[in-house]
């Protein structure tokens, strides 16, 4: 079909076998690659976004994760490590909580920690 023909043409232009990585390396945007592949198909983009480095990690999310471990396991960690420490795998930010803060938060915690809802 049309798309297969366009993809073959794009790969020949790129010099690759499966993915147009050479074109990407040379500054061709993913949008331009899609335009080429979907040429003659009548592509109309619905929206476009500008990618950005944004992370929604927070101390609240960390504590919600801590609550999933269970109080007994958390107390064991606090006893051994004298604090809780976690690193966001997306942005790399390190969070630390002292034992008193962790215990206070456990006392005040409500709701289901498995759900993405406000925790106090």
XYZ file of C-alpha atoms in Angstrom:
120
model
C 0.000 0.000 0.000
C 0.805 3.664 0.072
C 2.250 3.668 3.589
C 4.542 0.704 2.872
C 5.806 2.397 -0.308
C 6.448 5.658 1.548
C 8.226 3.849 4.390
C 10.443 1.997 1.927
C 11.298 5.295 0.228
C 12.077 6.895 3.603
C 14.365 4.041 4.622
C 16.188 4.235 1.281
C 16.667 7.971 1.832
C 17.934 7.268 5.349
C 20.209 4.395 4.385
C 18.929 2.265 7.262
C 17.163 -1.058 7.246
C 14.352 -0.703 9.785
C 14.304 2.688 11.545
C 15.102 6.139 10.128
C 17.679 6.917 12.806
C 20.015 8.645 10.380
C 17.329 11.165 9.487
C 16.655 11.843 13.173
C 20.377 12.343 13.761
C 20.447 14.848 10.902
C 17.684 16.974 12.406
C 14.599 15.603 10.664
C 11.759 15.756 13.182
C 9.421 12.868 14.021
C 6.602 15.000 12.591
C 8.445 15.323 9.264
C 9.063 11.571 9.208
C 5.341 10.946 9.792
C 4.492 13.391 7.012
C 6.734 11.439 4.652
C 5.368 8.024 5.664
C 1.740 9.181 5.503
C 2.145 11.237 2.325
C -0.876 10.773 0.023
C -2.935 9.355 2.893
C -4.358 12.706 3.985
C -2.699 13.024 7.388
C -4.117 15.780 9.549
C -2.402 16.229 12.928
C -4.877 16.538 15.784
C -2.467 18.322 18.094
C 1.191 18.780 18.746
C 3.113 19.109 21.967
C 6.546 20.310 22.828
C 8.391 17.678 24.874
C 9.802 18.942 28.125
C 11.596 17.541 31.120
C 8.930 17.620 33.796
C 8.656 15.328 36.761
C 5.730 15.092 39.141
C 7.678 13.490 41.955
C 7.145 14.909 45.422
C 7.595 14.100 49.064
C 3.894 13.221 49.194
C 4.287 10.637 46.417
C 7.328 9.221 48.177
C 5.379 8.822 51.393
C 2.472 7.195 49.559
C 4.966 4.627 48.245
C 6.383 4.175 51.735
C 2.898 3.398 53.052
C 2.630 0.571 50.520
C 5.561 -1.142 52.253
C 3.689 -1.382 55.529
C 4.489 0.087 58.878
C 6.489 -2.868 60.203
C 8.842 -2.913 57.215
C 9.252 0.871 57.387
C 10.112 0.685 61.096
C 12.737 -1.947 60.263
C 14.280 0.373 57.651
C 14.243 3.325 60.061
C 15.929 1.228 62.730
C 18.697 0.101 60.379
C 19.190 3.240 58.282
C 18.035 5.958 60.736
C 16.143 7.622 57.862
C 14.217 6.851 54.710
C 15.882 7.732 51.452
C 14.554 7.352 47.936
C 15.618 8.591 44.510
C 13.193 9.411 41.711
C 14.063 7.154 38.773
C 12.898 9.810 36.304
C 14.563 13.053 37.428
C 17.096 11.748 39.955
C 15.949 13.907 42.875
C 16.765 12.364 46.263
C 14.233 12.517 49.079
C 15.074 11.905 52.730
C 12.737 11.616 55.698
C 13.738 11.445 59.323
C 12.087 8.832 61.589
C 9.985 11.373 63.509
C 8.575 12.802 60.288
C 7.767 9.331 58.916
C 5.981 8.308 62.128
C 4.052 11.584 62.245
C 2.936 11.118 58.626
C 1.836 7.547 59.339
C -0.365 8.808 62.192
C -1.947 11.464 59.958
C -2.282 9.303 56.825
C -5.726 8.602 55.395
C -7.024 6.954 52.257
C -5.636 4.186 50.128
C -1.923 4.701 49.327
C -2.362 2.650 46.130
C -4.617 5.345 44.692
C -3.433 8.675 43.328
C -5.364 10.842 45.754
C -4.457 13.571 48.197
C -2.731 12.161 51.290
C -2.374 14.153 54.514
